[in-house]
Coordinates of C-alpha atoms in Angstrom, one line a residue:
Chain A
M1 CA -0.4 -24.4 17.4
A2 CA -0.1 -21.5 15.0
R3 CA 2.8 -21.9 12.6
K4 CA 5.0 -18.8 12.3
I5 CA 7.6 -18.2 9.6
L6 CA 8.0 -14.6 8.7
L7 CA 7.2 -13.3 12.2
V8 CA 8.9 -16.2 14.1
N9 CA 11.3 -13.8 15.7
D10 CA 8.9 -10.9 15.9
H11 CA 9.1 -10.9 19.8
I12 CA 12.9 -10.3 19.8
E13 CA 13.9 -6.8 20.8
G14 CA 16.1 -4.9 18.4
L15 CA 15.7 -7.3 15.5
A16 CA 16.2 -4.4 13.0
N17 CA 19.9 -4.5 14.1
I18 CA 22.1 -6.8 11.9
D19 CA 23.9 -8.4 14.9
V20 CA 20.7 -9.3 16.6
Y21 CA 19.3 -10.6 13.3
R22 CA 22.3 -12.7 12.6
R23 CA 22.4 -14.1 16.2
N24 CA 18.9 -15.4 15.5
G25 CA 19.8 -17.3 12.4
G26 CA 19.6 -14.3 10.0
Y27 CA 21.6 -14.5 6.7
A28 CA 22.0 -18.3 6.9
A29 CA 20.1 -18.6 3.6
V30 CA 22.5 -16.2 1.9
E31 CA 25.4 -18.4 3.0
K32 CA 23.6 -21.6 2.0
A33 CA 22.4 -20.3 -1.4
L34 CA 25.6 -18.6 -2.5
K35 CA 28.0 -21.2 -1.2
T36 CA 26.2 -24.5 -1.8
M37 CA 23.6 -23.9 -4.5
T38 CA 23.3 -22.8 -8.1
P39 CA 20.9 -20.0 -9.0
D40 CA 18.7 -22.5 -10.8
A41 CA 18.6 -24.7 -7.7
V42 CA 17.3 -21.8 -5.7
T43 CA 14.6 -21.1 -8.3
E44 CA 13.7 -24.8 -8.2
E45 CA 13.2 -24.7 -4.4
V46 CA 10.9 -21.7 -4.8
K47 CA 8.9 -23.6 -7.4
K48 CA 8.6 -26.6 -5.2
S49 CA 7.5 -24.5 -2.3
G50 CA 4.4 -23.5 -4.2
L51 CA 4.9 -19.9 -2.9
R52 CA 2.4 -17.6 -4.5
G53 CA 2.8 -13.9 -5.0
R54 CA 1.7 -12.2 -1.7
G55 CA 0.9 -8.8 -3.3
G56 CA -2.6 -9.8 -4.3
A57 CA -2.6 -11.7 -7.5
G58 CA -1.4 -15.0 -6.0
F59 CA 0.6 -16.0 -9.1
P60 CA 3.2 -18.7 -8.4
A61 CA 6.5 -16.9 -7.6
G62 CA 8.8 -19.6 -8.9
M63 CA 7.0 -19.7 -12.3
K64 CA 7.2 -15.9 -12.5
W65 CA 10.9 -16.2 -12.0
S66 CA 11.3 -18.9 -14.7
F67 CA 9.7 -16.5 -17.3
L68 CA 12.6 -14.0 -16.9
A69 CA 14.4 -13.6 -20.2
K70 CA 18.2 -14.0 -20.0
P71 CA 19.7 -12.6 -23.1
P72 CA 23.5 -12.5 -22.9
G73 CA 25.1 -9.2 -22.0
V74 CA 21.9 -7.6 -20.9
P75 CA 21.5 -6.8 -17.2
R76 CA 18.5 -8.2 -15.3
Y77 CA 16.8 -6.5 -12.4
L78 CA 14.9 -7.6 -9.3
V79 CA 12.5 -4.9 -8.0
C80 CA 10.7 -5.3 -4.7
N81 CA 7.2 -3.9 -4.7
A82 CA 6.9 -2.1 -1.3
D83 CA 4.3 0.3 -2.6
E84 CA 1.7 -1.2 -0.3
S85 CA -1.3 1.0 -1.0
E86 CA -4.3 -1.3 -1.1
P87 CA -6.8 0.1 1.5
G88 CA -6.8 -2.2 4.5
T89 CA -3.2 -3.5 3.9
F90 CA -0.3 -2.7 6.2
K91 CA 1.6 -6.0 6.5
D92 CA 4.6 -5.0 4.4
R93 CA 5.1 -1.9 6.5
Y94 CA 5.0 -4.0 9.7
L95 CA 7.5 -6.5 8.3
M96 CA 10.0 -3.8 7.0
E97 CA 9.7 -1.7 10.1
R98 CA 10.4 -4.5 12.5
N99 CA 12.5 -6.9 10.5
P100 CA 14.2 -5.0 7.6
H101 CA 17.0 -7.5 7.3
S102 CA 14.6 -10.3 6.4
L103 CA 13.7 -8.4 3.3
I104 CA 17.3 -7.6 2.5
E105 CA 18.2 -11.3 2.9
G106 CA 15.4 -12.2 0.6
M107 CA 16.6 -9.6 -1.9
I108 CA 20.1 -11.1 -1.9
V109 CA 19.0 -14.7 -2.3
S110 CA 16.4 -13.8 -5.0
S111 CA 18.8 -11.6 -6.9
F112 CA 21.3 -14.5 -6.9
A113 CA 18.7 -16.8 -8.3
L114 CA 17.7 -14.4 -11.0
G115 CA 21.2 -13.2 -11.9
A116 CA 20.5 -9.6 -10.9
R117 CA 23.5 -7.5 -10.0
T118 CA 21.6 -4.4 -9.0
S119 CA 18.2 -4.5 -7.3
Y120 CA 15.8 -1.9 -6.1
I121 CA 13.2 -1.7 -3.4
Y122 CA 10.4 0.7 -4.5
I123 CA 8.6 1.9 -1.4
R124 CA 5.6 4.1 -1.2
G125 CA 6.7 7.7 -0.5
E126 CA 4.5 8.0 2.6
Y127 CA 6.6 5.3 4.2
Y128 CA 9.6 7.6 4.2
Y129 CA 10.5 6.7 7.8
V130 CA 10.4 3.0 6.8
L131 CA 12.7 3.8 4.0
Q132 CA 15.1 5.3 6.5
I133 CA 15.0 2.0 8.5
L134 CA 15.8 0.1 5.3
E135 CA 18.6 2.4 4.4
K136 CA 20.2 1.9 7.8
A137 CA 19.9 -1.9 7.5
I138 CA 21.3 -1.8 4.0
A139 CA 24.3 0.2 5.2
E140 CA 24.8 -2.4 7.9
A141 CA 24.7 -5.2 5.4
Y142 CA 27.3 -3.4 3.2
E143 CA 29.5 -2.9 6.2
V144 CA 29.8 -6.6 6.9
G145 CA 30.1 -7.6 3.2
L146 CA 26.6 -9.0 2.7
L147 CA 26.0 -6.4 0.0
G148 CA 28.5 -5.0 -2.5
K149 CA 31.3 -6.9 -4.2
N150 CA 32.0 -10.6 -3.7
I151 CA 29.4 -11.3 -1.1
M152 CA 30.8 -13.7 1.6
G153 CA 33.8 -14.2 -0.5
T154 CA 31.9 -15.7 -3.4
D155 CA 31.9 -14.2 -6.9
F156 CA 28.4 -12.9 -6.5
S157 CA 28.1 -9.1 -6.2
L158 CA 25.0 -7.1 -5.6
D159 CA 24.0 -3.5 -5.1
L160 CA 20.7 -2.8 -3.4
Y161 CA 19.0 0.6 -3.4
V162 CA 15.7 1.9 -2.0
Q163 CA 13.6 4.4 -4.0
P164 CA 10.6 6.3 -2.6
G165 CA 7.4 6.8 -4.6
G166 CA 5.4 10.0 -4.6
G167 CA 2.0 9.0 -3.5
A168 CA 0.1 7.0 -6.2
Y169 CA -1.8 3.7 -5.7
I170 CA -1.3 2.9 -9.3
C171 CA 2.5 2.4 -8.8
G172 CA 1.7 -0.8 -7.0
E173 CA 0.8 -2.2 -10.4
E174 CA 4.1 -3.6 -11.6
T175 CA 4.4 -1.7 -14.9
G176 CA 3.2 1.5 -13.3
L177 CA 5.9 0.9 -10.7
I178 CA 8.5 0.4 -13.4
E179 CA 7.5 3.6 -15.1
S180 CA 7.7 5.4 -11.7
L181 CA 11.1 3.9 -11.0
E182 CA 12.3 5.4 -14.3
G183 CA 11.2 8.8 -13.0
K184 CA 7.9 9.1 -14.9
R185 CA 4.2 9.3 -14.2
G186 CA 3.0 5.9 -13.0
N187 CA 1.0 5.0 -16.1
P188 CA 0.8 1.2 -16.5
R189 CA 2.1 -0.2 -19.7
I190 CA 0.3 -2.3 -22.3
K191 CA 1.2 -6.0 -21.9
P192 CA 2.8 -7.9 -23.6
P193 CA 5.7 -7.4 -23.5
F194 CA 5.7 -8.4 -19.9
P195 CA 8.4 -7.0 -17.5
A196 CA 10.1 -10.4 -17.5
V197 CA 11.1 -9.5 -21.1
V198 CA 11.0 -5.7 -21.2
G199 CA 11.0 -4.2 -17.7
V200 CA 12.9 -1.4 -16.2
W201 CA 15.1 0.5 -18.7
G202 CA 14.0 -2.0 -21.3
C203 CA 15.8 -4.9 -19.4
P204 CA 14.3 -8.1 -18.1
T205 CA 12.8 -7.5 -14.7
V206 CA 11.1 -9.4 -12.0
V207 CA 8.8 -7.5 -9.6
N208 CA 7.8 -9.2 -6.4
N209 CA 6.0 -8.1 -3.3
V210 CA 7.9 -7.6 0.0
E211 CA 6.2 -10.6 1.7
T212 CA 7.0 -12.9 -1.2
I213 CA 10.7 -12.0 -1.2
A214 CA 10.9 -12.2 2.6
A215 CA 9.6 -15.8 2.4
V216 CA 12.4 -16.9 0.1
P217 CA 15.2 -17.3 2.7
H218 CA 12.9 -19.5 4.8
I219 CA 12.2 -21.7 1.8
V220 CA 16.0 -22.0 1.1
N221 CA 16.6 -22.9 4.7
M222 CA 13.9 -25.4 5.2
T223 CA 13.7 -26.6 1.5
G224 CA 10.7 -26.1 -0.9
D225 CA 9.3 -29.5 -0.1
E226 CA 9.0 -28.7 3.6
Y227 CA 7.5 -25.3 2.9
A228 CA 4.9 -26.9 0.7
K229 CA 3.7 -29.1 3.6
I230 CA 2.6 -26.0 5.5
G231 CA -0.8 -24.6 4.5
I232 CA -3.6 -26.3 2.6
G233 CA -3.6 -27.6 -0.9
R234 CA -2.3 -25.1 -3.4
S235 CA -2.3 -22.4 -0.7
T236 CA 1.1 -23.3 0.7
G237 CA 2.9 -21.6 3.6
T238 CA 1.8 -18.8 5.8
K239 CA 0.3 -15.4 5.0
L240 CA 0.4 -12.0 6.8
I241 CA -3.1 -10.7 7.3
S242 CA -3.7 -7.0 8.1
A243 CA -6.8 -6.9 10.2
S244 CA -8.7 -3.6 10.7
G245 CA -12.2 -2.2 11.1
H246 CA -14.7 -3.1 13.8
I247 CA -12.6 -5.7 15.7
N248 CA -11.2 -5.8 19.2
K249 CA -7.6 -6.5 18.2
P250 CA -6.6 -4.8 14.9
G251 CA -3.1 -5.6 13.7
V252 CA -0.9 -7.8 11.6
Y253 CA -1.2 -11.6 12.1
E254 CA 0.7 -14.4 10.5
I255 CA -1.6 -17.3 9.8
E256 CA -1.1 -20.7 8.3
L257 CA -3.1 -20.8 5.2
G258 CA -6.2 -22.9 5.8
L259 CA -7.2 -21.3 9.1
P260 CA -11.0 -21.0 9.4
V261 CA -12.3 -17.5 8.9
E262 CA -14.5 -17.8 11.9
E263 CA -11.5 -18.6 14.1
F264 CA -9.6 -15.7 12.6
I265 CA -12.4 -13.2 13.4
Y266 CA -13.4 -14.5 16.8
S267 CA -10.4 -16.1 18.4
D268 CA -8.4 -14.0 20.9
A269 CA -5.2 -15.1 19.1
Y270 CA -6.3 -13.0 16.2
C271 CA -9.0 -10.3 15.8
G272 CA -10.6 -11.1 19.1
G273 CA -14.2 -10.7 17.9
I274 CA -16.3 -7.7 16.9
S275 CA -15.8 -4.5 18.8
E276 CA -18.4 -3.3 21.4
G277 CA -19.9 -6.8 21.4
R278 CA -21.8 -6.1 18.2
S279 CA -22.5 -8.5 15.5
L280 CA -20.7 -9.1 12.2
K281 CA -22.2 -7.5 9.1
A282 CA -19.6 -7.9 6.4
V283 CA -16.0 -8.5 5.5
V284 CA -13.7 -7.3 2.8
A285 CA -11.2 -10.1 3.0
G286 CA -8.3 -9.1 0.7
G287 CA -8.0 -5.3 0.4
S288 CA -10.6 -2.9 -0.9
S289 CA -10.5 -4.3 -4.5
V290 CA -11.9 -7.8 -3.7
P291 CA -15.7 -8.4 -3.5
V292 CA -17.3 -7.7 -0.1
L293 CA -19.1 -10.7 1.5
P294 CA -21.9 -10.5 4.0
A295 CA -21.5 -12.3 7.3
E296 CA -23.1 -15.6 6.4
L297 CA -21.0 -15.9 3.2
I298 CA -17.7 -15.0 4.8
L299 CA -18.1 -17.6 7.6
K300 CA -19.5 -20.3 5.3
T301 CA -19.4 -21.0 1.6
A302 CA -22.7 -21.1 -0.4
A303 CA -22.5 -24.9 0.0
G304 CA -22.4 -24.6 3.8
E305 CA -18.7 -25.5 4.2
P306 CA -16.7 -23.5 6.7
R307 CA -14.8 -20.8 4.8
L308 CA -11.0 -21.0 5.2
M309 CA -8.3 -18.4 4.9
S310 CA -6.8 -19.7 1.7
Y311 CA -6.8 -18.7 -2.0
E312 CA -9.2 -21.5 -3.0
S313 CA -11.7 -21.4 -0.2
L314 CA -12.1 -17.6 -0.2
S315 CA -12.8 -17.7 -4.0
D316 CA -15.1 -20.6 -3.7
G317 CA -18.4 -19.8 -5.5
G318 CA -16.8 -17.3 -7.8
F319 CA -17.8 -13.7 -7.5
A320 CA -21.5 -14.7 -7.0
T321 CA -20.9 -16.0 -3.5
G322 CA -17.1 -15.8 -3.0
T323 CA -14.3 -13.3 -2.9
M324 CA -10.4 -13.4 -3.0
L325 CA -7.5 -13.6 -0.6
G326 CA -5.9 -10.7 -2.4
S327 CA -3.3 -8.8 -0.3
G328 CA -4.7 -10.1 2.9
G329 CA -6.2 -6.7 3.9
F330 CA -9.0 -7.9 6.1
I331 CA -11.5 -5.2 6.9
V332 CA -14.3 -6.1 9.2
Y333 CA -17.7 -4.3 9.4
S334 CA -20.1 -4.5 12.3
E335 CA -23.8 -4.0 12.1
T336 CA -23.3 -0.3 12.6
A337 CA -21.4 0.2 9.3
C338 CA -23.3 1.8 6.4
M339 CA -22.4 -0.2 3.3
V340 CA -23.5 2.6 1.0
R341 CA -21.2 5.0 2.6
N342 CA -18.4 2.4 2.6
L343 CA -18.8 1.9 -1.1
W344 CA -18.9 5.6 -1.8
N345 CA -15.6 5.8 0.2
F346 CA -14.0 3.0 -1.9
S347 CA -15.2 4.6 -5.1
R348 CA -13.8 8.0 -4.1
F349 CA -10.5 6.2 -3.6
Y350 CA -10.4 4.6 -7.0
H351 CA -11.5 7.8 -8.7
H352 CA -8.7 9.6 -6.9
E353 CA -6.2 6.9 -7.9
S354 CA -7.1 6.3 -11.5
C355 CA -4.1 7.3 -13.6
G356 CA -6.4 8.6 -16.3
Q357 CA -4.9 6.7 -19.3
C358 CA -8.0 4.6 -20.1
S359 CA -11.4 6.4 -20.6
P360 CA -13.5 3.6 -19.0
C361 CA -11.6 3.9 -15.8
R362 CA -10.9 7.6 -15.8
E363 CA -14.6 8.6 -16.5
G364 CA -16.3 5.5 -15.0
T365 CA -14.7 5.9 -11.5
G366 CA -15.8 9.5 -11.4
W367 CA -19.4 8.7 -12.4
M368 CA -19.6 5.9 -9.8
E369 CA -18.3 8.2 -7.1
K370 CA -20.8 10.9 -8.0
I371 CA -23.8 8.5 -8.2
L372 CA -22.8 6.9 -4.9
H373 CA -22.4 10.2 -3.2
N374 CA -25.9 11.1 -4.4
I375 CA -27.4 7.9 -3.0
E376 CA -25.5 8.3 0.3
S377 CA -26.6 11.9 0.8
G378 CA -30.3 11.1 0.0
H379 CA -30.5 12.2 -3.6
G380 CA -30.4 8.8 -5.2
K381 CA -32.8 7.6 -8.0
V382 CA -34.2 4.1 -8.3
T383 CA -32.5 3.7 -11.7
D384 CA -29.0 4.5 -10.2
L385 CA -28.4 0.9 -9.1
D386 CA -28.8 -0.5 -12.6
L387 CA -26.7 2.3 -13.9
L388 CA -23.9 1.5 -11.5
V389 CA -23.9 -2.1 -12.5
D390 CA -23.9 -1.1 -16.2
I391 CA -20.9 1.2 -15.6
C392 CA -19.0 -1.7 -13.8
K393 CA -19.6 -4.0 -16.8
K394 CA -18.2 -1.3 -19.1
I395 CA -15.0 -0.8 -17.1
E396 CA -14.2 -4.4 -16.3
G397 CA -11.8 -5.9 -18.7
N398 CA -11.6 -2.8 -20.8
T399 CA -8.6 -1.1 -19.3
I400 CA -4.8 -1.5 -19.6
C401 CA -4.3 -2.5 -16.0
P402 CA -6.4 -4.1 -13.3
L403 CA -7.3 -0.8 -11.5
G404 CA -10.5 -0.7 -13.6
D405 CA -11.5 -4.2 -12.3
A406 CA -10.5 -3.2 -8.8
A407 CA -12.8 -0.2 -9.0
A408 CA -15.7 -2.2 -10.5
W409 CA -15.6 -5.3 -8.2
P410 CA -16.5 -3.6 -4.9
V411 CA -19.4 -1.7 -6.6
A412 CA -20.8 -4.9 -8.2
S413 CA -20.4 -6.9 -5.0
H414 CA -21.8 -4.2 -2.6
I415 CA -24.9 -4.0 -4.8
R416 CA -25.1 -7.8 -5.2
H417 CA -25.1 -8.5 -1.5
F418 CA -26.6 -5.3 0.0
R419 CA -29.1 -4.1 -2.6
E420 CA -31.8 -3.7 0.0
E421 CA -29.6 -1.3 1.9
F422 CA -29.0 0.8 -1.3
E423 CA -32.8 0.8 -2.0
Y424 CA -33.5 1.9 1.5
H425 CA -31.2 4.8 1.0
I426 CA -32.9 5.8 -2.2
N427 CA -36.4 5.5 -0.8
N428 CA -35.8 7.1 2.6
P429 CA -33.7 10.2 1.9
E430 CA -34.7 11.9 5.1
K431 CA -33.6 9.0 7.3
V432 CA -30.1 8.8 5.9
K433 CA -29.1 12.4 6.1
D434 CA -27.1 11.9 9.2
P435 CA -23.8 10.2 8.1
R436 CA -23.8 8.1 11.2
H437 CA -27.4 6.9 10.8
C438 CA -26.5 3.2 10.7
E439 CA -24.9 3.5 14.1
K440 CA -28.0 4.9 15.6
Q441 CA -30.3 2.5 13.8
P442 CA -28.5 -0.4 12.2
F443 CA -30.0 -1.5 8.9
V444 CA -30.9 -5.1 9.4
R445 CA -30.6 -7.1 6.3
K446 CA -33.2 -9.7 5.4
A447 CA -31.9 -13.2 4.9
Q448 CA -30.0 -13.8 1.7
S449 CA -32.4 -15.2 -0.8
N450 CA -31.0 -15.6 -4.3
P451 CA -27.6 -14.0 -4.9
A452 CA -27.4 -12.6 -8.4
Chain B
M1 CA 10.2 43.1 -10.0
A2 CA 10.9 41.5 -6.6
E3 CA 14.4 40.2 -6.2
Q4 CA 14.5 36.5 -6.9
K5 CA 16.5 34.3 -4.7
E6 CA 18.7 31.9 -6.6
I7 CA 17.3 28.4 -6.3
K8 CA 20.1 26.0 -5.4
F9 CA 20.4 23.0 -3.0
S10 CA 22.6 23.5 0.0
E11 CA 26.0 21.9 -0.4
E12 CA 24.9 18.9 1.8
S13 CA 21.7 18.4 -0.2
L14 CA 23.5 18.6 -3.5
K15 CA 25.9 15.9 -2.3
V16 CA 22.9 13.7 -1.4
A17 CA 21.2 14.5 -4.8
L18 CA 24.3 13.5 -6.8
S19 CA 24.7 10.3 -4.9
L20 CA 21.1 9.4 -5.4
M21 CA 21.6 10.0 -9.2
R22 CA 24.4 7.5 -9.2
R23 CA 22.1 4.7 -8.0
Y24 CA 20.9 4.2 -11.6
P25 CA 22.7 3.1 -14.8
V26 CA 24.7 5.7 -16.7
G27 CA 22.3 7.9 -18.7
K28 CA 19.2 6.8 -16.6
Q29 CA 19.7 9.6 -14.0
K30 CA 16.0 10.7 -14.7
S31 CA 15.1 7.8 -12.4
A32 CA 16.3 9.9 -9.5
M33 CA 13.3 12.2 -10.1
L34 CA 11.1 11.2 -7.2
P35 CA 13.9 11.1 -4.6
L36 CA 15.1 14.5 -5.8
L37 CA 11.6 16.1 -5.7
H38 CA 11.2 14.9 -2.1
L39 CA 14.6 16.5 -1.4
A40 CA 13.6 19.7 -3.1
Q41 CA 10.3 19.9 -1.4
A42 CA 11.9 19.4 2.0
E43 CA 14.5 22.1 1.3
F44 CA 12.3 24.7 -0.4
D45 CA 9.5 25.5 2.1
G46 CA 7.4 22.3 1.6
W47 CA 6.3 22.9 -2.0
L48 CA 7.6 22.8 -5.6
S49 CA 7.5 26.1 -7.4
V50 CA 8.2 26.3 -11.1
P51 CA 11.8 27.6 -10.5
V52 CA 12.4 24.7 -8.1
M53 CA 11.2 22.2 -10.7
N54 CA 13.3 23.9 -13.3
Y55 CA 16.3 23.5 -11.0
V56 CA 15.6 19.8 -10.6
A57 CA 15.3 19.4 -14.4
S58 CA 18.7 21.1 -14.8
L59 CA 20.3 18.7 -12.3
L60 CA 18.7 15.7 -14.1
E61 CA 19.6 17.1 -17.5
I62 CA 16.0 16.8 -18.7
K63 CA 13.3 19.2 -20.0
P64 CA 11.4 21.1 -17.3
V65 CA 8.1 19.7 -18.6
E66 CA 9.3 16.2 -17.7
V67 CA 9.5 17.3 -14.1
Y68 CA 6.1 19.2 -14.2
E69 CA 4.2 16.2 -15.5
V70 CA 5.6 14.0 -12.8
A71 CA 5.2 16.5 -9.9
S72 CA 1.6 17.0 -10.9
F73 CA 0.9 13.2 -11.0
Y74 CA 1.9 12.3 -7.5
S75 CA -0.2 13.4 -4.5
M76 CA 2.7 14.0 -2.2
F77 CA 4.1 16.9 -4.1
N78 CA 2.6 20.3 -3.4
L79 CA 2.4 22.7 -6.3
K80 CA 1.2 25.5 -4.1
P81 CA 2.6 26.9 -0.8
V82 CA 1.4 25.0 2.3
G83 CA 1.5 25.8 6.0
K84 CA 4.4 24.8 8.1
C85 CA 2.6 21.8 9.4
L86 CA 0.7 19.9 6.6
L87 CA -1.8 17.7 8.4
E88 CA -2.7 14.8 6.2
V89 CA -5.6 12.9 7.6
C90 CA -6.4 9.5 6.1
H91 CA -10.1 9.1 5.4
T92 CA -10.2 5.8 3.5
S93 CA -12.6 3.1 4.8
P94 CA -10.8 1.5 7.7
C95 CA -10.0 5.0 9.1
W96 CA -13.5 6.2 8.4
L97 CA -14.9 3.2 10.4
N98 CA -12.8 4.4 13.3
G99 CA -13.7 8.1 13.3
A100 CA -11.6 9.8 10.6
D101 CA -14.6 12.0 9.5
E102 CA -15.1 13.2 13.1
L103 CA -11.3 13.9 13.4
V104 CA -11.4 16.0 10.3
Q105 CA -14.5 17.9 11.6
H106 CA -12.7 18.5 14.9
L107 CA -9.6 19.8 13.1
Q108 CA -11.7 22.1 10.9
K109 CA -13.4 23.6 13.9
K110 CA -10.2 23.8 16.0
L111 CA -8.1 25.4 13.3
N112 CA -11.0 27.4 11.8
I113 CA -10.2 26.3 8.3
K114 CA -11.7 23.8 5.8
V115 CA -9.9 20.9 4.2
G116 CA -7.5 22.3 1.6
E117 CA -7.0 25.5 3.4
T118 CA -4.2 27.0 5.5
T119 CA -4.5 28.9 8.8
A120 CA -4.0 32.7 8.6
D121 CA -0.7 32.5 10.5
G122 CA 0.6 30.0 8.0
M123 CA 1.1 27.4 10.7
F124 CA -1.3 24.6 9.6
S125 CA -2.7 23.2 6.4
L126 CA -5.3 20.6 6.4
K127 CA -5.6 17.9 3.8
T128 CA -7.5 14.6 3.5
V129 CA -5.5 11.7 1.9
E130 CA -6.2 8.2 0.8
C131 CA -5.1 5.0 2.6
L132 CA -1.7 5.5 4.3
G133 CA -1.4 1.8 5.4
S134 CA -2.2 2.5 9.0
C135 CA -5.6 0.8 9.1
G136 CA -4.9 -1.1 12.3
T137 CA -4.1 2.1 14.2
A138 CA -6.9 4.3 12.9
P139 CA -7.7 7.1 12.9
M140 CA -4.4 8.7 12.0
L141 CA -2.6 11.5 10.2
Q142 CA 0.8 12.1 8.7
C143 CA 2.8 15.2 9.3
G144 CA 6.3 15.3 7.8
S145 CA 7.8 11.9 7.9
K146 CA 5.9 10.8 11.0
Y147 CA 2.6 8.9 11.5
Y148 CA 0.5 9.9 14.4
E149 CA -1.9 7.0 15.1
K150 CA -4.9 6.0 17.3
L151 CA -5.8 9.7 17.6
T152 CA -8.4 10.9 20.0
H153 CA -9.6 14.5 19.9
D154 CA -7.7 15.1 23.1
K155 CA -4.5 13.6 21.7
M156 CA -5.0 15.7 18.6
D157 CA -5.3 18.9 20.6
E158 CA -2.1 18.1 22.5
L159 CA -0.4 17.4 19.2
L160 CA -1.4 20.8 17.7
D161 CA 0.0 22.5 20.8
Q162 CA 3.3 20.6 20.4
F163 CA 3.5 21.6 16.7
K164 CA 2.8 25.2 17.6
Q165 CA 5.4 25.3 20.3
K166 CA 8.0 23.8 18.1
G167 CA 7.1 26.1 15.2
E168 CA 9.2 24.1 12.8
R169 CA 8.4 22.7 9.4
P170 CA 8.6 18.9 9.7
T171 CA 9.5 17.3 6.4
Y172 CA 9.5 13.9 4.8
L173 CA 13.3 13.8 5.2
D174 CA 13.4 14.3 9.0
P175 CA 15.7 11.6 10.5
L176 CA 14.3 9.0 12.8
Q177 CA 14.2 9.8 16.5

């Protein structure tokens, strides 16, 4: 039986309304935390739960909270990262649209734990209609005294505001987000100092993803120890997966971490198999930034073990034969997908979204896009592939923020696993002129021999 | 010289703008930049002219260049006039896998413009954008605050007719239905 936590009430009509939300157990965690627990006790439960950041990095949330500096007389801030922009990811939107109060409840409990008196939800500008849903829910919460002064008659007060972005992927990076919240270009900051010490307006700040914050009330309600029993190993709890691409049932699914990838792709409870009865070619498991894996490596690890939907299992084998859980943006490619065109598409994205601060990323992403466009349109050279790998190496680790890595990893992994397809493009320029050539004549890979 | 209309928010928008600025600590009103730019773009014909940006700078009590550098950084702000309906078609991988390129081609043919152009009657502008977080309901486009998802070419044609009949400029600030 699939375990549901975040979406347990997803079937209930009108859940975005505060009365419906409360009738179904909503805001119980606010009452429990504010009336019976200390802020440190809440943090302790989150630590015990093993909850890891759901935005992509997977860093333990409780530990991140414990890094927050608490100099006397200086305000502290909690900022929710709702900038969801990683291609293939749409889970936060789903959660906020259908259950906005679960995020607000999480913001109240988390702000209490961190000692924040004003908190912000930074939402990507394109989700303006979701912002309106949140504003409405926040107004409802103010009306019944769940936000504002002396929440539920306690001495804890909190103001909560939503701020829209302006359309920039880079603002999902926490220091880019902070810059943007301050009304500037979203150029990421050099770390250290980390936001936990110097964040928004120079004050200590915690930035957490929507899904992370929405999990906190459930942890408070069931206790951290109980939450830690769900999932597998250090991948505790459940995760929202955004499934898209060539599958029969695209959508957002909540899975208990540890679910076999094969079950996720083929079971009718989840993706429902590959569309049009075709066969699986590749998967990008955690948003466009994580390495792509060919069918045989996403279903089984290099050691032949079944691959599971967990932080550890997906990264088994390192980047040579593994990938990452990332944001849970699960993009599925059937045999008809051209991996060269896909990579060109990804590279165009990163070139478009590079903030331009660091030369390796600003220039490198542009070069990669151009070279890949040449290959895809039948103007590639044999030396291009080594050149691409070389550019990747020069970007990776040489930039202020991880966008550089995020741009390099797909390139390196597409070439690592689909080199023959790239070579085919370079050697058969006439055959690849039609952008849909792979649909008409799927490129059949030879068996994986020796992954570089 | 043509007579220049004074750039000023309506009374209602000004009230909204001032309340948005109060969401931040005293002296940090610059933080209201992005919300104010959205407000301004919605009010002033869907784009940010230099006088409009100067007006926002005066409200925030900052230098105009601080507004220009922000407006030019974010993809949602138009620094040139756009048609009444700005059709923003997502073309990132998951949408591409589900026919975004064909949708763009269809729109180009139907509207007789290329990506980045506006129809002669000023009704439609066509733009391709990167991932809008609608990958499970691809292909899709955004117009104003709304997402139009799982688009077929027939559905697209109907939508264009609806937009034309309405003849209004949808904005990011349009209230929910």
